[in-house]
XYZ file of C-alpha atoms in Angstrom:
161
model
C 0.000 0.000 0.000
C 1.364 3.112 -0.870
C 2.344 6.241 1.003
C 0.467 9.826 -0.332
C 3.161 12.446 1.102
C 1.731 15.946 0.887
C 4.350 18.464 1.216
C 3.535 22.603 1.722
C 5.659 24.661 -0.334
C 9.078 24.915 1.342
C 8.624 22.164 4.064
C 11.129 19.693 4.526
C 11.122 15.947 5.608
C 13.179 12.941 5.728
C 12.364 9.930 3.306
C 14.498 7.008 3.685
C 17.292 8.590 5.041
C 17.825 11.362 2.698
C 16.618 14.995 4.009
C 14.039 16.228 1.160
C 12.614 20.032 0.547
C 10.322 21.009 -1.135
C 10.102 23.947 -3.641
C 7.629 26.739 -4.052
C 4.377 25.289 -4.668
C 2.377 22.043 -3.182
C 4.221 18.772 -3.875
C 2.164 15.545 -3.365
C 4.275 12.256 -3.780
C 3.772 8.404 -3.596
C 5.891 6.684 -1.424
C 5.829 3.065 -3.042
C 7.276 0.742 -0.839
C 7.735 0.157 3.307
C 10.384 3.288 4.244
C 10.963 5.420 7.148
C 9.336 9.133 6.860
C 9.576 11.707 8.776
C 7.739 15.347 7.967
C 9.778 18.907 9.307
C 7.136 19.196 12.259
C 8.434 15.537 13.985
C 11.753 15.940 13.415
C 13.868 16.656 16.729
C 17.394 17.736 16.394
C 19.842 17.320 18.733
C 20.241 21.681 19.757
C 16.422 20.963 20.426
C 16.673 17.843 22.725
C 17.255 20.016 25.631
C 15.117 17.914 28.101
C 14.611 14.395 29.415
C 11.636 13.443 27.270
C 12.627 15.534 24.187
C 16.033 13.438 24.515
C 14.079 10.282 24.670
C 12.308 11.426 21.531
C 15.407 12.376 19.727
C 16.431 8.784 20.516
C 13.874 6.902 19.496
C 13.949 8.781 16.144
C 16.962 7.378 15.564
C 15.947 4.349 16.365
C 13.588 4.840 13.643
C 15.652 6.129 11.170
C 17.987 3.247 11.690
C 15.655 0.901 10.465
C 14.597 -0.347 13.668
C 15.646 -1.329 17.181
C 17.538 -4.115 15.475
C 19.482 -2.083 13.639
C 20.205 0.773 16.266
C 22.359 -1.425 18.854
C 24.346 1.762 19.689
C 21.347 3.912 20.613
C 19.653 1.018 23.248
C 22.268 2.109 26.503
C 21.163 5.696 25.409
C 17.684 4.668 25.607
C 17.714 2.575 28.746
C 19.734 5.168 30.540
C 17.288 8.666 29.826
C 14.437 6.122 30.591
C 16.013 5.798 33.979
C 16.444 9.057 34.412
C 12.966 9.987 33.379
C 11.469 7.551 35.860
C 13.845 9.065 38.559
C 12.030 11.981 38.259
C 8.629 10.739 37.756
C 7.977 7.317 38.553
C 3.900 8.027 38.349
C 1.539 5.331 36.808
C 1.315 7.716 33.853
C 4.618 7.819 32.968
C 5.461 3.990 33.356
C 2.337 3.313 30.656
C 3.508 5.591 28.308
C 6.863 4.630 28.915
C 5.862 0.532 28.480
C 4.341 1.532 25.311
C 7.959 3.393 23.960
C 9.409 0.013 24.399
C 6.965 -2.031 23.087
C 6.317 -0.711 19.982
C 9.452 -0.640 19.203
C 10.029 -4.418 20.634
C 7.321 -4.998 17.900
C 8.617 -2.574 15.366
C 6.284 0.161 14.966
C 8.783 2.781 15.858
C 6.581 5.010 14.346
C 3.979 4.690 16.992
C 6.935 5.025 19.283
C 7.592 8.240 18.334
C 3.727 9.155 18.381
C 3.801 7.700 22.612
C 6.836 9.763 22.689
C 5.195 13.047 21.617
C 3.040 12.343 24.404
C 5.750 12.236 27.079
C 7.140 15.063 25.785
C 3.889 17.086 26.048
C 3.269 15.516 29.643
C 6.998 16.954 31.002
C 6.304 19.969 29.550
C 2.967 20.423 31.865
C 5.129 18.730 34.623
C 7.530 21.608 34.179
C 5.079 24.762 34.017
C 3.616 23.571 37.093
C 6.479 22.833 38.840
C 7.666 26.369 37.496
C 4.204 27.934 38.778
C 4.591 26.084 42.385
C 8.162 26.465 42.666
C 7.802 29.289 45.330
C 5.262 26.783 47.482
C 6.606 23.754 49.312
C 2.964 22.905 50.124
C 2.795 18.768 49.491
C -0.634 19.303 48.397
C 0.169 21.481 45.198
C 2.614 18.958 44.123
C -0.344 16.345 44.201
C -2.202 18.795 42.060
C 0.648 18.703 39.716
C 0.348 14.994 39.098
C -2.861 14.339 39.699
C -3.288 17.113 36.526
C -0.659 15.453 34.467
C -2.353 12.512 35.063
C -5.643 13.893 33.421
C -3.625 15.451 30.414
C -2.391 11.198 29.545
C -6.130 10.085 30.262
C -7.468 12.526 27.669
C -4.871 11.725 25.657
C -5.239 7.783 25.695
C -9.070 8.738 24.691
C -8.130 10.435 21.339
């Protein structure tokens, strides 16, 4: 089953390894066969992996640009280790699902879908960290339950759509 790639005019993406831009008007292209793809909006570059999650991400896209977890030996003590670190931080429910679903899609080779559960941590440390900027002048234990308990909701609603 083919692939229908539409590209704006100007936006770039990675097909298959090679880094692709468009030119000035609409492109729409067929991608024929099974290949990795990655549009300009999902692509995370190292300068932008400045936290624990968007590291993670960065990772895994490698992982996926490799070819697979198979194919990306070097990247799995990279992996394992910011996973660690992540759950060092946060070691809510939340964040060991959508952790357990990282590694098992790409045990199963939909790295894809990796990268989509990794969006999803992303966005979940980046509530973590406005609140914890927000409450950083309270030590109240209470408003740090708030914090979870609302990061919590953001995954639930997320797990809906």
């Amino acid at each position: 089953m083919a692939l229908k790639l539409n590209l704006k005019p100007h936006e770039k993406c990675i097909i298959g390894g090679a880094a692709v831009q468009n030119g000035t008007k609409m492109a729409s292209l067929m991608i024929a066969n099974q290949t990795t793809v990655l549009r300009e909006k999902h692509i995370m570059t190292e300068e932008k992996a400045d936290t624990i999650a968007k590291q993670i991400y960065f990772v895994v896209q490698l992982i996926y640009l490799d070819g697979g977890i198979d194919n990306s030996k070097q990247n799995h003590e990279i992996f394992f280790k910011l996973i660690r670190e992540f759950i060092d931080l946060d070691p809510s429910s939340a964040v060991l699902e959508m952790i357990a679903k990282i590694g098992q899609y790409l045990l199963d080779g939909v790295d894809y879908k990796a990268l989509a559960e990794c969006r999803k941590l992303v966005q979940y440390e980046k509530i973590m960290l406005n609140r914890q900027l927000d409450t950083s002048s309270q030590t109240d234990v209470s408003s740090q339950k708030e914090v979870t308990s609302e990061a919590k909701a953001f995954v639930q609603m997320e797990a809906r759509n």
